[in-house]
Coordinates of C-alpha atoms and ligand atoms in Angstrom, one line a residue:
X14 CA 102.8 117.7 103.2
X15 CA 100.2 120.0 101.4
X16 CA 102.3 121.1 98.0
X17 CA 101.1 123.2 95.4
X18 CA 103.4 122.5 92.2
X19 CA 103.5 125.5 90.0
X20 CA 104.5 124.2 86.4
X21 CA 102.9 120.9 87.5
X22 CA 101.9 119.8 84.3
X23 CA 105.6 120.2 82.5
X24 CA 108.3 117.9 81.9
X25 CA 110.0 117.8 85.4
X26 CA 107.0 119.1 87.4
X27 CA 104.9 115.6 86.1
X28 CA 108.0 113.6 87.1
X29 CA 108.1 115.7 90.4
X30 CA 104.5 115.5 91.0
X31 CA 104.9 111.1 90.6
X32 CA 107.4 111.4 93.7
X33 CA 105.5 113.5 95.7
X34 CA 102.9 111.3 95.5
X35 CA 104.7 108.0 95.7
X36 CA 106.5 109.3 98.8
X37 CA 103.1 109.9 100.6
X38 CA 102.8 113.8 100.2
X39 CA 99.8 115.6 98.9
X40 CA 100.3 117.3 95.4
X41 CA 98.9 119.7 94.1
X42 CA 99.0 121.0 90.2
X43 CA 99.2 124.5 88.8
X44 CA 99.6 125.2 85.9
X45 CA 98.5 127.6 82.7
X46 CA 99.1 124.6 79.9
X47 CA 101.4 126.9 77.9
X48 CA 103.7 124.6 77.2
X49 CA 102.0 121.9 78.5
X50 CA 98.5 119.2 78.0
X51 CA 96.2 118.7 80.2
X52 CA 96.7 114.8 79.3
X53 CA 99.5 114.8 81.7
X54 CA 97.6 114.9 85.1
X55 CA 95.5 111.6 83.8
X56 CA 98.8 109.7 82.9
X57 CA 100.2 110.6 86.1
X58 CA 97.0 109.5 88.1
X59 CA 97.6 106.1 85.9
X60 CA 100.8 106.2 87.5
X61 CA 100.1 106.2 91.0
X62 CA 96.8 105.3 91.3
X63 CA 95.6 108.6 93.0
X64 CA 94.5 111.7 92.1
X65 CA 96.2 114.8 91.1
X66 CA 94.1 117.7 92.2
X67 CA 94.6 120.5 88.9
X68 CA 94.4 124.3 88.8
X69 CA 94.6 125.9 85.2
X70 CA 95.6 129.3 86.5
X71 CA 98.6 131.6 85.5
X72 CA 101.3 132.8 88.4
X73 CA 100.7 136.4 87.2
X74 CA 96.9 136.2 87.9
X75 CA 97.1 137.1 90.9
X76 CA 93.2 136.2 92.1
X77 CA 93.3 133.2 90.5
X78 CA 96.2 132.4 92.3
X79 CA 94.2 133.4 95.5
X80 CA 91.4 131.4 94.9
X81 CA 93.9 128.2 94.6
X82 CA 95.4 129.1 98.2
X83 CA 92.3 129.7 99.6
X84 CA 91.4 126.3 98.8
X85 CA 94.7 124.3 99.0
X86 CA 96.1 125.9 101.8
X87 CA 99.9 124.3 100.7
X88 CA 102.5 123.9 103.4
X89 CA 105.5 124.8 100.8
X90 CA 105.4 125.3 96.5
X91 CA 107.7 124.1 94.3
X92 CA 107.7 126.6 91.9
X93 CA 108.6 125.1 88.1
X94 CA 106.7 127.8 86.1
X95 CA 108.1 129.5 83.8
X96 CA 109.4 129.6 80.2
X97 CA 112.9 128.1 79.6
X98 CA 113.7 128.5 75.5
X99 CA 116.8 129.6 76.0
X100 CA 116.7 131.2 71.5
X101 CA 113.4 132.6 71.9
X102 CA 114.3 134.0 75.6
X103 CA 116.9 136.3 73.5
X104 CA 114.1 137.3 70.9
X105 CA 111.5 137.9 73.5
X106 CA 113.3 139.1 76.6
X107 CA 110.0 141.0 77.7
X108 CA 108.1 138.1 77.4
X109 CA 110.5 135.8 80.0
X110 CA 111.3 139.0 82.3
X111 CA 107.3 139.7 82.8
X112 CA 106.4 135.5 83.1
X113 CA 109.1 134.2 85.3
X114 CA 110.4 137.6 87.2
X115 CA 106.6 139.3 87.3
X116 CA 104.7 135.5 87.7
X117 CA 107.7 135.0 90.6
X118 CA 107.0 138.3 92.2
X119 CA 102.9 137.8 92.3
X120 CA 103.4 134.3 93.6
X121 CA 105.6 134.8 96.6
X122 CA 103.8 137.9 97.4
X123 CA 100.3 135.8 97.7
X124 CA 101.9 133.1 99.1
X125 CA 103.5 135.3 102.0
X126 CA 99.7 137.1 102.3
X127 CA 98.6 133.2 102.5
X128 CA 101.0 132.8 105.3
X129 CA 103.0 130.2 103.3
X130 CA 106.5 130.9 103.8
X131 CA 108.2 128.0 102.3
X132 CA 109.9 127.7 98.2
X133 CA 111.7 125.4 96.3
X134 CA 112.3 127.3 93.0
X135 CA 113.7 125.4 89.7
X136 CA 117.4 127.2 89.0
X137 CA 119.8 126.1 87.1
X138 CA 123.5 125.7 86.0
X139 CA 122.9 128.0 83.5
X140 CA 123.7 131.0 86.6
X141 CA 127.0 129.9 86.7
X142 CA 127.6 131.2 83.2
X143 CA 130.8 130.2 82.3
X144 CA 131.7 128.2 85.0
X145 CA 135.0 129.5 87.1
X146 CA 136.0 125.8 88.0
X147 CA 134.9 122.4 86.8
X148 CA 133.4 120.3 88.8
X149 CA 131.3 123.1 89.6
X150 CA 130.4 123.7 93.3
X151 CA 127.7 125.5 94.8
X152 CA 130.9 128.2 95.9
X153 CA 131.4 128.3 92.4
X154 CA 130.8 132.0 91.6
X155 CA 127.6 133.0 89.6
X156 CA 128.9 134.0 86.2
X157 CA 127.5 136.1 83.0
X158 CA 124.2 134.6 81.6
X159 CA 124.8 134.8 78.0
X160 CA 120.8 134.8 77.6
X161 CA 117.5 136.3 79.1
X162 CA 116.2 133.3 80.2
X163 CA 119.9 132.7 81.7
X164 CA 119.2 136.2 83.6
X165 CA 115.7 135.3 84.5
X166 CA 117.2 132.2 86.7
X167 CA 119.8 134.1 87.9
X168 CA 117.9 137.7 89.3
X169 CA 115.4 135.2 90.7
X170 CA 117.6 133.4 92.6
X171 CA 118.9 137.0 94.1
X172 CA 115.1 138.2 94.9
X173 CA 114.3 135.0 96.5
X174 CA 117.4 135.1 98.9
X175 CA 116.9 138.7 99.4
X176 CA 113.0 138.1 100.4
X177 CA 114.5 135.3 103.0
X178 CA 116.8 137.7 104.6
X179 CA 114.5 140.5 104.9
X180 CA 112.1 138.0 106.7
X181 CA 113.2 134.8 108.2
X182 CA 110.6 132.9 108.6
X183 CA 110.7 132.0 104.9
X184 CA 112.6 128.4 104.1
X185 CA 114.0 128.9 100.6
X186 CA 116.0 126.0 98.5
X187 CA 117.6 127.1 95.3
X188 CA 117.7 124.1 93.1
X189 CA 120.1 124.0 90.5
X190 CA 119.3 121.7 87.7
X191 CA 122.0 120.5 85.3
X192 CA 120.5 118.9 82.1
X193 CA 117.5 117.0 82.9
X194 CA 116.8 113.9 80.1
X195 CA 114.7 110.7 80.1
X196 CA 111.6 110.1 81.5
X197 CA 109.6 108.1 83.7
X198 CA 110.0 104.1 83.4
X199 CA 106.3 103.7 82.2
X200 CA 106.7 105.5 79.1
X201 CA 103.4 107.7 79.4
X202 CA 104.9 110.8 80.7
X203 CA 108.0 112.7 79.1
X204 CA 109.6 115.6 77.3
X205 CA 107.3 117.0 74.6
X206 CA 109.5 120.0 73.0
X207 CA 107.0 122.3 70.7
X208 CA 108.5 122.1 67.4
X209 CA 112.2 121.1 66.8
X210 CA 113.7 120.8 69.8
X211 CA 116.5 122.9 70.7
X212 CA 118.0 120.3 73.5
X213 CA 120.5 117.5 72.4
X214 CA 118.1 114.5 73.5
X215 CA 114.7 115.2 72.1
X216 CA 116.5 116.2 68.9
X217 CA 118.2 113.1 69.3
X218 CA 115.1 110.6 70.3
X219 CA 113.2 112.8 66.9
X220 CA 116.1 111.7 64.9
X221 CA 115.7 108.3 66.2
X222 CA 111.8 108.2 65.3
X223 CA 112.3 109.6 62.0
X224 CA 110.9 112.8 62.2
X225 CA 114.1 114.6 61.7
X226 CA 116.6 113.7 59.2
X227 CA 120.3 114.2 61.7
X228 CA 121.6 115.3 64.2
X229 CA 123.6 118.8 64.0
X230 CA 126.7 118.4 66.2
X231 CA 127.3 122.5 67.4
X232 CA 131.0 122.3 66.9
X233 CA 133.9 119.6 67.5
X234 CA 136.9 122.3 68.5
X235 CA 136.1 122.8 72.0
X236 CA 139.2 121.8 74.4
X237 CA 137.7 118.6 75.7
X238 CA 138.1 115.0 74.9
X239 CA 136.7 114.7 71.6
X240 CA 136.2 118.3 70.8
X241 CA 132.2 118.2 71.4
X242 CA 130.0 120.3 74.2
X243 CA 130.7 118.2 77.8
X244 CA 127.0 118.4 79.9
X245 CA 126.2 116.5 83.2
X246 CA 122.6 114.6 82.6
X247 CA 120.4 113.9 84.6
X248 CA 117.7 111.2 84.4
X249 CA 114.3 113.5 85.1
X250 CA 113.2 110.8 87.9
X251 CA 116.5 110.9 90.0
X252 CA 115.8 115.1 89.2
X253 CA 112.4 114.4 90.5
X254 CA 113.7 112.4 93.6
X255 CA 116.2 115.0 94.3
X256 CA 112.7 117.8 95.1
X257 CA 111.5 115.3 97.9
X258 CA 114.7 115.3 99.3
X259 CA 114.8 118.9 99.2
X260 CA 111.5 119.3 101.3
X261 CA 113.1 118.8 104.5
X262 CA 115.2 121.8 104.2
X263 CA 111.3 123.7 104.8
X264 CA 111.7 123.2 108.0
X265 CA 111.7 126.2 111.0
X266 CA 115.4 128.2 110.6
X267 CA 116.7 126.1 107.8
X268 CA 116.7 129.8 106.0
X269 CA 118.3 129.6 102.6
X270 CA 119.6 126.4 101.0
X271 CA 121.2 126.2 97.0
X272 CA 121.9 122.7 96.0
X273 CA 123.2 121.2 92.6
X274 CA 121.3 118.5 91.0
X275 CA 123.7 116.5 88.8
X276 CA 125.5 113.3 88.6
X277 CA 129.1 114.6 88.5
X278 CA 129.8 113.1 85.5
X279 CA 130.1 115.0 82.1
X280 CA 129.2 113.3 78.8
X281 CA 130.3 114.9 75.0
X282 CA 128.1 115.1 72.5
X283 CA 129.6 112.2 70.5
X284 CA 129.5 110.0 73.9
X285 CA 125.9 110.9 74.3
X286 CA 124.8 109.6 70.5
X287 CA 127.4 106.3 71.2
X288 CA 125.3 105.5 74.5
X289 CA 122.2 106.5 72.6
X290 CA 123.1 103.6 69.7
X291 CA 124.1 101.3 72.4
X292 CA 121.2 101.6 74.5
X293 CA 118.8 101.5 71.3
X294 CA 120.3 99.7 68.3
X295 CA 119.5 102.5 66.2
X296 CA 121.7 105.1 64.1
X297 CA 122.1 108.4 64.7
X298 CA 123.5 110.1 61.5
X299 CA 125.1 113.6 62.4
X300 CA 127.2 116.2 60.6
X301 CA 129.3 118.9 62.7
X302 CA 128.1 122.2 62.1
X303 CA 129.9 125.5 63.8
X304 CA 129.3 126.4 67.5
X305 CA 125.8 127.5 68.5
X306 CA 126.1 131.3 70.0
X307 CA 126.1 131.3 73.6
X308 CA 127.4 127.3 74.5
X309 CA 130.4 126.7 76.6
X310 CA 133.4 123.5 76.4
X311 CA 131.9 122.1 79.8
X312 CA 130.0 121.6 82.7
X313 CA 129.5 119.4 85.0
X314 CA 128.6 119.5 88.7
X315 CA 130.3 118.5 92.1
X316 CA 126.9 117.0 93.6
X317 CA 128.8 116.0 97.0
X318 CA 126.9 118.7 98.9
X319 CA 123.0 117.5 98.0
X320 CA 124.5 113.8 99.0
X321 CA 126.1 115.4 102.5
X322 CA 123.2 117.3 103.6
X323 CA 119.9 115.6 101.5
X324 CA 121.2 112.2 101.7
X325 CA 120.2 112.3 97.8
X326 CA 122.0 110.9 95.1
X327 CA 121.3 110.5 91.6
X328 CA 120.6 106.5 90.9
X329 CA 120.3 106.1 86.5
X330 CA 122.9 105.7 84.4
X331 CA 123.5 106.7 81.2
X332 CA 122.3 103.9 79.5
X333 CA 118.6 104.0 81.9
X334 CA 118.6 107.9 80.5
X335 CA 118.9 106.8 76.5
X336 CA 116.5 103.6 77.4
X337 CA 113.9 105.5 79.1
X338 CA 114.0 108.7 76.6
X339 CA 113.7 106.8 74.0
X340 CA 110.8 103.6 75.6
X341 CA 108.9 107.8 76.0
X342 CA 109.5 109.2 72.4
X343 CA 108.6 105.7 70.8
X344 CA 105.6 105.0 72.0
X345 CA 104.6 108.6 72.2
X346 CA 105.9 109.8 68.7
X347 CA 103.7 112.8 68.9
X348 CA 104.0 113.2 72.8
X349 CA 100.6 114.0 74.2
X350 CA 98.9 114.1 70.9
X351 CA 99.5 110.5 70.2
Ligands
NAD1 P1 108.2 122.9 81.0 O1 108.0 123.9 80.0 O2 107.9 121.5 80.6 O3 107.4 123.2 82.3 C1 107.1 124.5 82.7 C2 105.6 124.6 83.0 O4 105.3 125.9 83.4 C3 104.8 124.3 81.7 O5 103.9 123.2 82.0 C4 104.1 125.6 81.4 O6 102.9 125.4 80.9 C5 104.1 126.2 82.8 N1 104.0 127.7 82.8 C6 104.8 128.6 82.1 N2 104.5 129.8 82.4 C7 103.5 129.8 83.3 C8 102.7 130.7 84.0 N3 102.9 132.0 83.8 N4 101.7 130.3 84.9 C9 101.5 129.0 85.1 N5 102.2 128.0 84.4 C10 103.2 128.4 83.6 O7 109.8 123.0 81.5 P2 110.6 122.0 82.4 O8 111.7 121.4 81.6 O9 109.7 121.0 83.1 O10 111.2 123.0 83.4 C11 110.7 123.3 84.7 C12 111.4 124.4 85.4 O11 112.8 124.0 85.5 C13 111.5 125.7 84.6 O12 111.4 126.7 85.5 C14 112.8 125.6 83.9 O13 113.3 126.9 83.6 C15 113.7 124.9 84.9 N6 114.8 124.3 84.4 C16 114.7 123.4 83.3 C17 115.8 122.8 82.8 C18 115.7 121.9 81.6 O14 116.7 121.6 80.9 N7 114.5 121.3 81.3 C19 117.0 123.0 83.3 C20 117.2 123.9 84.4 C21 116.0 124.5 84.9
WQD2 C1 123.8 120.0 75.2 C2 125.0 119.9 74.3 C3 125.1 121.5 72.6 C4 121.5 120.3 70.5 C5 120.3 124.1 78.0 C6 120.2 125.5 78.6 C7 120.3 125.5 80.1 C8 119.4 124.4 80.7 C9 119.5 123.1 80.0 C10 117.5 125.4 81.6 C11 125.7 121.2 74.0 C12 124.9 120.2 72.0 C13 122.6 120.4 71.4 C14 121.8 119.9 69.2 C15 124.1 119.7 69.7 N1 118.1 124.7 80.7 N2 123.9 120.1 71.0 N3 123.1 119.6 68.8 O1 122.9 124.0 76.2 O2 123.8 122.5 78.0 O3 121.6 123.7 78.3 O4 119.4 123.2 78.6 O5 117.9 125.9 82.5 O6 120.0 126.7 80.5 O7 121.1 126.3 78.0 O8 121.7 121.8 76.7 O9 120.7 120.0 75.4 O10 120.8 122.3 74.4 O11 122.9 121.0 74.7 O12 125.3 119.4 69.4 O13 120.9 119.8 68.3 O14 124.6 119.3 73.1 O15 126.0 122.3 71.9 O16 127.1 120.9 73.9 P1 122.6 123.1 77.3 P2 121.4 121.3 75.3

C-alpha cells in the first residue's frame, strides 16, 4: 500500500516507517523537522536497505500538502504530526490547538479533495483522563484531559469520527498509544527529547549517560504498590508493529475503529529504574520529589481487543525496552547530532 506518514521523521513515525517497509508497503515521509532531523530518513534507509521517499512540508500548508498528494497519490495516512509536550502544551495552548487541530483540519480536508479517504491518527491514553476503570478498555469512558495537548488528542478524535459519520466512505482507526519507550534493535534510530526530557525513560537513559545528575521520582504516596506513578510501556517497535496491523481496518465499510496499544501490564516508577539497573548494570540515583501537576496513580490498558480483532500483540519485555533504550542513548549520546 501507497502511505504517506505525516510525522515520519519523529520518534514512532521512524519506527513506523521501518515496518511499513519491512512488511512490503510503500512509505512515504512527511514531515516539517520541528522536532525532528533530517538524519533520520538515511538511518532508516540503512535499515532496510530501501529508500524512504521525504517531503519537508507542514500539515497546515495546505499547497504544499497538495503538491505531496499530487505526486504520491497515498492509499491511507498515518497521521503522527503534531506537538506532544504535554508542560509547554499548557503554556502555549494556541500554539498545539492551531498545529494539531488546524494542521488535522487542512490535512483531512486535502486528503478528502485528493479522494483519499482512509486515517490512522496517533491518540492516546492520555483521553481517558483519569481513567474510570483499570485495566482500561476501549469502553472505558473518555475522561477530563488535565492539559491542552491532552484536549488536542481528545477533540481530534471526536472530529475524525464525526467526519466518518457524516461520510462513510472514510476508514478511520483511532490508535491509542500508552507510553511508547525503547527503540529499534540497531541502535541508529530513537527518542531524541529537545532539552531535558520531561518522560521517565529519556530522563532515565540521560541519567544513565551522565548528562543529568538523578532522577526526580514525582511522588511515592500514590495508592499503588510502592507508592510511585503505575504506566503500561510499550517498546516503540511492537508500537510500530501494532500501525501495520491497523492497515487492514482501511478496508471498504470497516468505518470507525479505536484500539489501545499497550501491553496490559503496569510498571511503577521504582520497578522501571530496578529493570533499568538490571538490564544495564548501571545506577540510577533518584530522590522523591512531590507529585508533578496533572499525573494520575495508574494506567494501564486491557489490550485484548487489538489481539481479537488485529491479531496484534505486543512481543518485548521489559527488560528488551531498558536494553534497546539504552543500546540507542549510548551510542547516540547526542541523538542525531552525534
Ligand atoms: P515526535 O515529536 O518525535 O514526532 C512528531 C513529528 O511531527 C515530529 O517529527 C515533528 O517534526 C512533526 N511535526 C510536528 N508538527 C508538524 C507539522 N505542523 N507539520 C509537519 N510535521 C510536524 O513525537 P512521537 O513521540 O513520535 O509522537 C508521534 C505522535 O504520537 C504524536 O501525534 C504524539 O502526540 C502521539 N503520541 C505520542 C506518545 C508518546 O509518548 N511519544 C504517546 C501518545 C501519542
Ligand atoms: C511516567 C511516570 C511520572 C518523569 C506522558 C503524557 C501522555 C503520553 C505519554 C502522549 C509518571 C514519572 C516521569 C520523571 C518521574 N504522551 N516520572 N520522573 O505522564 O504517563 O504520559 O507521555 O500522548 O499524554 O502525559 O509519562 O514518562 O512523563 O511519566 O517520576 O522525570 O514516571 O510521574 O508516573 P506519562 P511520563
Amino acid at each position: 500500500m501507497r502511505i504517506l506518514v505525516t510525522g515520519g521523521a519523529g520518534f514512532i513515525g521512524s519506527h513506523t516507517v521501518v515496518e511499513l517497509q519491512e512488511a512490503g508497503h510503500e512509505p512515504f515521509v512527511l514531515d516539517n523537522l520541528y522536532n525532528a532531523s533530517e538524519k533520520v530518513i538515511g538511518r532508516v534507509e540503512a535499515i532496510t536497505g530501501k529508500k524512504v521517499p521525504f517531503y519537508k512540508v507542514d500539515i497546515r500548508d495546505r499547497e504544499g500538502l497538495n503538491r505531496v498528494f499530487d505526486e504520491v497519490k497515498p492509499e491511507a495516512v498515518i497521521h503522527f504530526a503534531g506537538l506532544k509536550a504535554v508542560g509547554e502544551s499548557v503554556r502555549m495552548p494556541w500554539e498545539y490547538y492551531e498545529n494539531n487541530i488546524g494542521g488535522t483540519l487542512t490535512l483531512v480536508d486535502v486528503m478528502r479533495q485528493h479522494g483519499c479517504k482512509n486515517i490512522i491518527f496517533s491518540s492516546s491514553a492520555t483521553v481517558y483522563g483519569d481513567p474510570a476503570f483499570i485495566p482500561i478498555t476501549e469502553e472505558c469512558p473518555k475522561g477530563q484531559c488535565t492539559n491542552p495537548y491532552g484536549w488536542t488528542k481528545s477533540m481530534l478524535e471526536q472530529i475524525l469520527s464525526d467526519i466518518q459519520k457524516a461520510d462513510q466512505e472514510w476508514n478511520v482507526v483511532l490508535l491509542r498509544y500508552f507510553n511508547p519507550i525503547g527503540a529499534h534493535k540497531s541502535g541508529t534510530i530513537g527518542e531524541n527529547p529537545n532539552g531535558i526530557p520531561n518522560n521517565l525513560m529519556p530522563y532515565i537513559t540521560q541519567v544513565a549517560v551522565g548528562k543529568l545528575e538523578k532522577l526526580h521520582v514525582f511522588g511515592n504516596d500514590y495508592d499503588t504498590p510502592d507508592g510511585t506513578g503505575v504506566r503500561d510501556y510499550i517498546h516503540v517497535v511492537d508500537l510500530a508493529k501494532g500501525h501495520v496491523c491497523a492497515l487492514k481496518k482501511l478496508t471498504p465499510g470497516s468505518g470507525l475503529s479505536i484500539y489501545n496499544l499497550g501491553t496490559g501490564v503496569g510498571y511503577s516508577v521504582l520497578d522501571i529504574v530496578k529493570n533499568f539497573e538490571a538490564a544495564t548494570g548501571i545506577t540510577i540515583p533518584y530522590v522523591i520529589d512531590p507529585r508533578r501537576a496533572g499525573d494520575i496513580a495508574t494506567c494501564y490498558s486491557s489490550a485484548d481487543k487489538a489481539h481479537e480483532d488485529l491479531g496484534w500483540k505486543a512481543e518485548n519485555g521489559i527488560r528488551e525496552m531498558c536494553e534497546d533504550a539504552w543500546r540507542w542513548q549510548s551510542s547516540n549520546p547526542n541523538g542525531y547530532d552525534d
